[in-house]
Structure formats: C-alpha cells, structure tokens
PDB file of C-alpha atoms and ligand atoms in Angstrom:
ATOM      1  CA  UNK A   6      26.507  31.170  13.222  1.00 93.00           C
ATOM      2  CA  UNK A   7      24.712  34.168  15.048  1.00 96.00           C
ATOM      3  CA  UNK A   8      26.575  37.061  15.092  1.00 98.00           C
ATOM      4  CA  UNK A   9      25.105  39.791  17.763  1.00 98.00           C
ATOM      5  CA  UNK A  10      26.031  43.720  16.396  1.00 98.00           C
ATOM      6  CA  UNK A  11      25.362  46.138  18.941  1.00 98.00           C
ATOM      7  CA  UNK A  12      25.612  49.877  17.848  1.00 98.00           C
ATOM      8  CA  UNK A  13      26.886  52.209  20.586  1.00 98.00           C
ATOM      9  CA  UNK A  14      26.585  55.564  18.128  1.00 98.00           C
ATOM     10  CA  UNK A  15      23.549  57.064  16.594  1.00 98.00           C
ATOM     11  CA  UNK A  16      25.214  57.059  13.383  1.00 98.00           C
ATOM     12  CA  UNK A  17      26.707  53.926  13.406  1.00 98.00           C
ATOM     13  CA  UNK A  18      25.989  51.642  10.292  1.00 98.00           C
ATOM     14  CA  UNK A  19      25.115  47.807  10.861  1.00 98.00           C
ATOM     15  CA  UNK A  20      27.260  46.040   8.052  1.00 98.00           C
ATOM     16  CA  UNK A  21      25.539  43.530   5.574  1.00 97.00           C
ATOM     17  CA  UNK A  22      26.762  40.938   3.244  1.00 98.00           C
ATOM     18  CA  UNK A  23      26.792  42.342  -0.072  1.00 95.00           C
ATOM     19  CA  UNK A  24      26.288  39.511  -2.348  1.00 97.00           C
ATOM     20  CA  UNK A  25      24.937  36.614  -1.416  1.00 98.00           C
ATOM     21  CA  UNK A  26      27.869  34.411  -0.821  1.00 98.00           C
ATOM     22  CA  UNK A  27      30.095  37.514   0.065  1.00 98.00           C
ATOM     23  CA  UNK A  28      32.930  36.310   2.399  1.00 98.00           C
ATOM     24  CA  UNK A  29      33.262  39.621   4.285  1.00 98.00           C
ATOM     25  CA  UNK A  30      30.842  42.384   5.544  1.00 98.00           C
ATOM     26  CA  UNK A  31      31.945  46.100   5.248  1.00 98.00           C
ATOM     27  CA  UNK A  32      32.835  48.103   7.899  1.00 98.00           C
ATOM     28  CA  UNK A  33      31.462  52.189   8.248  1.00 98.00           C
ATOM     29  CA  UNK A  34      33.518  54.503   9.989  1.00 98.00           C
ATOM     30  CA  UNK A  35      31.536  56.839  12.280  1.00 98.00           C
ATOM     31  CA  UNK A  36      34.084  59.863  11.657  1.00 98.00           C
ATOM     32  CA  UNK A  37      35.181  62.146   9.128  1.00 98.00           C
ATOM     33  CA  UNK A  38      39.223  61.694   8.985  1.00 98.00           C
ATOM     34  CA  UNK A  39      42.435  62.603   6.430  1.00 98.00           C
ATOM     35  CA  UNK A  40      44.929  60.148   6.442  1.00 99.00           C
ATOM     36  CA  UNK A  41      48.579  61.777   5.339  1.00 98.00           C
ATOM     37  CA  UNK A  42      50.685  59.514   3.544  1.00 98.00           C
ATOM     38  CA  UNK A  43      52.960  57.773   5.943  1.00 98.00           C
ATOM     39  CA  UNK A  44      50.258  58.332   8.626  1.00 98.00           C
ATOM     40  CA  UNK A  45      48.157  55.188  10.425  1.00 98.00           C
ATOM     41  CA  UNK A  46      44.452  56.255  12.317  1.00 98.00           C
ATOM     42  CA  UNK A  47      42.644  54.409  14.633  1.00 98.00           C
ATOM     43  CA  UNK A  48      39.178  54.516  13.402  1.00 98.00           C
ATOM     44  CA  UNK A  49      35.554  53.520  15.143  1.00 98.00           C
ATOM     45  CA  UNK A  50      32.845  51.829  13.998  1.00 99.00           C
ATOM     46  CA  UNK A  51      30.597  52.685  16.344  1.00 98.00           C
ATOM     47  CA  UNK A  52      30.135  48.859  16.895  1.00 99.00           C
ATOM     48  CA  UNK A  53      30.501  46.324  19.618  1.00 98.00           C
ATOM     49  CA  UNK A  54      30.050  42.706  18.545  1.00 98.00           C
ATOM     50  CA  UNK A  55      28.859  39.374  20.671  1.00 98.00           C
ATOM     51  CA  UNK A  56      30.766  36.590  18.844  1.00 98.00           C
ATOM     52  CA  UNK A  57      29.484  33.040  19.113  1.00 98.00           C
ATOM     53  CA  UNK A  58      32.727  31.067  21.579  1.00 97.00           C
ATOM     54  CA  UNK A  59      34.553  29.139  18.931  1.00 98.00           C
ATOM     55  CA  UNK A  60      34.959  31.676  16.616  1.00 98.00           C
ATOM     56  CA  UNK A  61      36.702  35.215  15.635  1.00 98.00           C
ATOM     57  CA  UNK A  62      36.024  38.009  13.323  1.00 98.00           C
ATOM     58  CA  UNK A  63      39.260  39.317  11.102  1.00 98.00           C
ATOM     59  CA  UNK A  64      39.552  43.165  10.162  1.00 98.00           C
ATOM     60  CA  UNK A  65      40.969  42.700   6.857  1.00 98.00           C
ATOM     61  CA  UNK A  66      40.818  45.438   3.724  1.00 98.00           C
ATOM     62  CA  UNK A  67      39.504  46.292   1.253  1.00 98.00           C
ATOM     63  CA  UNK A  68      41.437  45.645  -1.973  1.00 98.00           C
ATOM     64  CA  UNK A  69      39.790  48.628  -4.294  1.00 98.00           C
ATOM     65  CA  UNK A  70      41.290  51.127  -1.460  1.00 98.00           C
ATOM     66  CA  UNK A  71      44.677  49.573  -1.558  1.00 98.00           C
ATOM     67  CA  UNK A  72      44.671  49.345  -4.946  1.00 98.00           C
ATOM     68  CA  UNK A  73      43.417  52.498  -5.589  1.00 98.00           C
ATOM     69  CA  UNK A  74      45.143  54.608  -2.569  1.00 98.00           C
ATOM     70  CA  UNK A  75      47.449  52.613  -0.572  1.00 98.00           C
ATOM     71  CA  UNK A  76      45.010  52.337   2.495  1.00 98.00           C
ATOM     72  CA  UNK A  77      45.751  49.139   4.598  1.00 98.00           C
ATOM     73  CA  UNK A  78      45.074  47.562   7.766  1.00 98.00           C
ATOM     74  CA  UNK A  79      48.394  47.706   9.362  1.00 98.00           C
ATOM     75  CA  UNK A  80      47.304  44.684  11.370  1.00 98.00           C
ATOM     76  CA  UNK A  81      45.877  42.822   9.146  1.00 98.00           C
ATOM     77  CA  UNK A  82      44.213  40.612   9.839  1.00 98.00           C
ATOM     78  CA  UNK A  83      42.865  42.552  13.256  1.00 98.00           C
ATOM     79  CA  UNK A  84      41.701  39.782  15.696  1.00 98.00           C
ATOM     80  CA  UNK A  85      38.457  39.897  17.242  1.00 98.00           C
ATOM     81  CA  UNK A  86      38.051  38.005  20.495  1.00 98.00           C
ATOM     82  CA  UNK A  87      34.465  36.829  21.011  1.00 98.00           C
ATOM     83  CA  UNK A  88      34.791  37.809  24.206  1.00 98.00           C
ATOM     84  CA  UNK A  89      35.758  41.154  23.611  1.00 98.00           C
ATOM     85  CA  UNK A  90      32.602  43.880  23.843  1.00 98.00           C
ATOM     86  CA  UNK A  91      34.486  47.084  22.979  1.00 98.00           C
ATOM     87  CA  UNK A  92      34.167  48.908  20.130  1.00 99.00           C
ATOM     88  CA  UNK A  93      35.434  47.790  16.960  1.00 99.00           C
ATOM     89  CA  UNK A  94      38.006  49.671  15.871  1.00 99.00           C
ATOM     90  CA  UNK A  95      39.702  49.698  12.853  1.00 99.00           C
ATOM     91  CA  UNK A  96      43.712  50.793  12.260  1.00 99.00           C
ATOM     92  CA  UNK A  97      44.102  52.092   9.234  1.00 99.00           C
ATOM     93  CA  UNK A  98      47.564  53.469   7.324  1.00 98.00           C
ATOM     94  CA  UNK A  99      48.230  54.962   4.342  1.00 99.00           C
ATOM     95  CA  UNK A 100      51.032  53.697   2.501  1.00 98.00           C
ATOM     96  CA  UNK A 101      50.221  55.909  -0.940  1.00 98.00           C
ATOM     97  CA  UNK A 102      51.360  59.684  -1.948  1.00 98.00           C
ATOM     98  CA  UNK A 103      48.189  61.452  -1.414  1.00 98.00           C
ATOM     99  CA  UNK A 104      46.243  62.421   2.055  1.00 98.00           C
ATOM    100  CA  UNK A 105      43.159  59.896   2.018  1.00 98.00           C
ATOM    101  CA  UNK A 106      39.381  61.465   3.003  1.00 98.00           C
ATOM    102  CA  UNK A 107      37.685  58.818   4.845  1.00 98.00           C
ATOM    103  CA  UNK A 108      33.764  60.763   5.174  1.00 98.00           C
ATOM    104  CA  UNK A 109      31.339  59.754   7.915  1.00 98.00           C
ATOM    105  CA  UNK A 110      29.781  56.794   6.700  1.00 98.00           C
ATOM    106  CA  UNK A 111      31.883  55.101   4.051  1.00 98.00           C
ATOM    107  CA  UNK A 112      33.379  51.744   4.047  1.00 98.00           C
ATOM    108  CA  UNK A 113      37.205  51.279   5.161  1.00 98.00           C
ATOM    109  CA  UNK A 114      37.431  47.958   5.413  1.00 98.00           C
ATOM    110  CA  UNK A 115      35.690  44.248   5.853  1.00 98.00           C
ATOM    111  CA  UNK A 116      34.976  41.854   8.587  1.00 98.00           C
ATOM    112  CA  UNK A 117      35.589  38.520   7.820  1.00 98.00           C
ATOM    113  CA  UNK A 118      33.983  35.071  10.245  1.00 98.00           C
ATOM    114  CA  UNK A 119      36.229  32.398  10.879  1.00 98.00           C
ATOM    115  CA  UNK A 120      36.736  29.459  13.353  1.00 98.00           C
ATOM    116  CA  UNK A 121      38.873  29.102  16.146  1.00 98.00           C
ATOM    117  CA  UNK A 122      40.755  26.122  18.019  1.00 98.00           C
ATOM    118  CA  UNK A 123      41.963  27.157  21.095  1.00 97.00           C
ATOM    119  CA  UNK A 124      44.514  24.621  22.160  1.00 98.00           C
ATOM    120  CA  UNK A 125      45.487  22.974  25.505  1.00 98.00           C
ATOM    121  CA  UNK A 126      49.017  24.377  26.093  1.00 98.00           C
ATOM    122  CA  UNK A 127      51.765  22.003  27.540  1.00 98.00           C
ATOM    123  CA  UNK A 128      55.090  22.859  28.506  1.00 98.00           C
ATOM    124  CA  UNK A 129      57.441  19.814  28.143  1.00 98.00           C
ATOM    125  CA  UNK A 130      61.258  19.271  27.867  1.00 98.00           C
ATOM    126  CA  UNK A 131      61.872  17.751  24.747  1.00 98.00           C
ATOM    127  CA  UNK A 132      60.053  17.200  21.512  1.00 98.00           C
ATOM    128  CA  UNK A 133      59.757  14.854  19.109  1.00 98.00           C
ATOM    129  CA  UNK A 134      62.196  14.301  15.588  1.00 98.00           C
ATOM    130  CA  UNK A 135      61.331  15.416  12.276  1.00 98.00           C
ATOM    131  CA  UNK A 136      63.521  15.333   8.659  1.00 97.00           C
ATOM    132  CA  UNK A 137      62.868  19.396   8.944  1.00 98.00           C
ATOM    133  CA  UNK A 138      64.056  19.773  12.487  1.00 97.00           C
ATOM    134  CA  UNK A 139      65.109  23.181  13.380  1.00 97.00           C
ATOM    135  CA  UNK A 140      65.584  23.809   9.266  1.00 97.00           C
ATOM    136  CA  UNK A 141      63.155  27.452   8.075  1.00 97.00           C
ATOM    137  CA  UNK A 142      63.467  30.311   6.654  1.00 96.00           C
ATOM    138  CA  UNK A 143      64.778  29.260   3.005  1.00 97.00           C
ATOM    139  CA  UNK A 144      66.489  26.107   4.026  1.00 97.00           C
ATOM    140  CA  UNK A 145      64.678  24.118   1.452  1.00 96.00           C
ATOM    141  CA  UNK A 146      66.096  26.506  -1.249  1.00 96.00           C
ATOM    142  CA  UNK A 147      64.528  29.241  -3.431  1.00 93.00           C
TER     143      UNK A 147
HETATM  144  O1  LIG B   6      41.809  45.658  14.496  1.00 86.58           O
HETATM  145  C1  LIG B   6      41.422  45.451  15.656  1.00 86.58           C
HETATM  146  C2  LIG B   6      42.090  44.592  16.535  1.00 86.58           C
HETATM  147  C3  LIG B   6      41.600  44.434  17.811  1.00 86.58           C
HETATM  148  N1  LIG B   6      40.477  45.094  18.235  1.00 86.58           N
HETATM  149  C4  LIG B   6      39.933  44.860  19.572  1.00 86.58           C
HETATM  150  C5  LIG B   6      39.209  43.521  19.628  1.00 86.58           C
HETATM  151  C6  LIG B   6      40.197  42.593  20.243  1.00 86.58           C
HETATM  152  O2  LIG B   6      39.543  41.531  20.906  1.00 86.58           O
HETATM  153  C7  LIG B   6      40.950  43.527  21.170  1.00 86.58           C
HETATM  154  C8  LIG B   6      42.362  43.113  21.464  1.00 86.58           C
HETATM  155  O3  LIG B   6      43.068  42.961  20.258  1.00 86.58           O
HETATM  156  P1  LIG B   6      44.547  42.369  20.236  1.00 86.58           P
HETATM  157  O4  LIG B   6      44.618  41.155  21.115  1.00 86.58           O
HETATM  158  O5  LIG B   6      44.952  42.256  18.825  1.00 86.58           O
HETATM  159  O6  LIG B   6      45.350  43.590  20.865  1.00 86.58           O
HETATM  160  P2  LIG B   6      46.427  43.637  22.023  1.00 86.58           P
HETATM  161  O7  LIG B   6      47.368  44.704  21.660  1.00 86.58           O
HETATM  162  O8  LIG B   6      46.990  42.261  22.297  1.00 86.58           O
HETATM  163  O9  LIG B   6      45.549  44.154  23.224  1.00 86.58           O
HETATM  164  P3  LIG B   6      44.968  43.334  24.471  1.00 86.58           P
HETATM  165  O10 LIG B   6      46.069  43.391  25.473  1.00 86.58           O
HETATM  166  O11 LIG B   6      43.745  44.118  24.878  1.00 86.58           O
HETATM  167  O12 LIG B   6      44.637  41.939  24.031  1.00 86.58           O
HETATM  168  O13 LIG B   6      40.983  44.794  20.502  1.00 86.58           O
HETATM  169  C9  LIG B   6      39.798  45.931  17.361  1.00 86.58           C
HETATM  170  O14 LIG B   6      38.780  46.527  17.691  1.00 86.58           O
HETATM  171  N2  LIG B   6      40.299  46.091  16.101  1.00 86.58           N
HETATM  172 MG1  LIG B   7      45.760  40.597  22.816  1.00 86.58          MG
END
C-alpha cells in the first residue's frame, strides 16, 4: 500500500516507521503550543495525505504521553478519509494536572493504516431473529 504525503509547510516533518515492523508512524506538529489541563487544541501537521481507496489512516496516541502527561486524542481514533486532501490535523486534550509544551517539531501522536469495507446500505422493514435480539448493554451479566 502506497501512501502519498504531501507537505503544505516548510517545516513540516514527513513521518517514518520507526522500527521495522512499527504499526504506526509519528506525527510532528508544525507549532509551538501549551495545553492547560482540562484544555483540548487542534493541532497541524503541516500534512495532506493521498490514501490508496479501500483504506483509512487512524490518529491514535501515543501511550508514553498519556502515560506520562495525560495527553490524548479526544477522538481517538481520528478517521482519515482517503479522499480527504486537507491538512491533517490532530485534536489533542489534556486530561493531566500540569500545562503540556508541545515545541515545533515533536511528536504528538501516531498514524496508524488500516482497511476499509464500505458497505451497500439497504433500508428494509424487518430483520431477521437472533437468541440476542434487542438484548446489550450488560444483558448477558457482569
Ligand atoms: O483527527 C482527525 C480527524 C479528521 N481529520 C480530517 C480528515 C477527515 O477525512 C476529515 C473529516 O473527519 P470526520 O469525518 O471525523 O469529521 P466530521 O466532523 O464528520 O467532519 P466532516 O463533516 O468534514 O466529515 O477531517 C483530521 O485531520 N484529523
Ligand atoms: Mg465526517
């Protein structure tokens, strides 16, 4: 799978794999930014992506920064449309005690390839039986 990067910013960073069978690339954010605690940013990349049809790209973080700080994706995972030639943008929030420094440069979160199925949507009036039925939410017990 080809994945076309396109970088709209002079200091935009084109993300690599990191180890060879690395799930996710990291994502650079092309601003200097303080997250307060509480607070949720919308951050660039300075990247616009051409994404083979049949699959998206998730926005997912990075586990060291939530560990470490509290900083999430609040929309984990963020969807990617392959058709979609925007920048990549990247919605951070900070669910810890401390204001978070995101420098120019560093790596807020990762980019993950994955397949897609789009399906042929049918409206109809009834559907078929199953031993679940309507049963969710707990109904099988703790
Ligand atoms: O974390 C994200 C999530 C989305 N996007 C871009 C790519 C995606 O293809 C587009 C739309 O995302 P989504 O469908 O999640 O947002 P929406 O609120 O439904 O907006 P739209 O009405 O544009 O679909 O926004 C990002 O750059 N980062
Ligand atoms: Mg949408």
């Amino acid at each position: 799978m080809v994945l076309k990067i396109k970088k709209l910013t002079q200091n935009a960073k084109i993300p690599a794999y990191q180890t060879k069978e690395a799930a996710g690339f990291d994502l650079h954010s092309i601003e200097d930014v303080v997250i307060k605690p509480g607070e949720r940013k919308l951050i660039g990349t300075g990247l616009a992506f051409e994404i083979e049809f049949g699959y998206e790209v998730q926005i997912r973080p990075r586990s060291g920064l939530a560990f470490k700080h509290g900083i999430t994706v609040l929309n984990t995972p963020g969807t990617i449309d392959s058709d979609y030639r925007g920048e990549i943008k990247v919605l951070l929030i900070n669910l810890g005690d401390e204001p978070f420094e995101i420098k120019e440069g560093e790596r807020i979160a990762q980019a993950v390839v994955a397949p897609v199925i789009q399906a042929k949507i049918e409206e109809v009036d009834e559907l078929s039986d199953t031993q679940r039925g309507a049963g969710g939410f707990g109904s099988t017990g703790k």
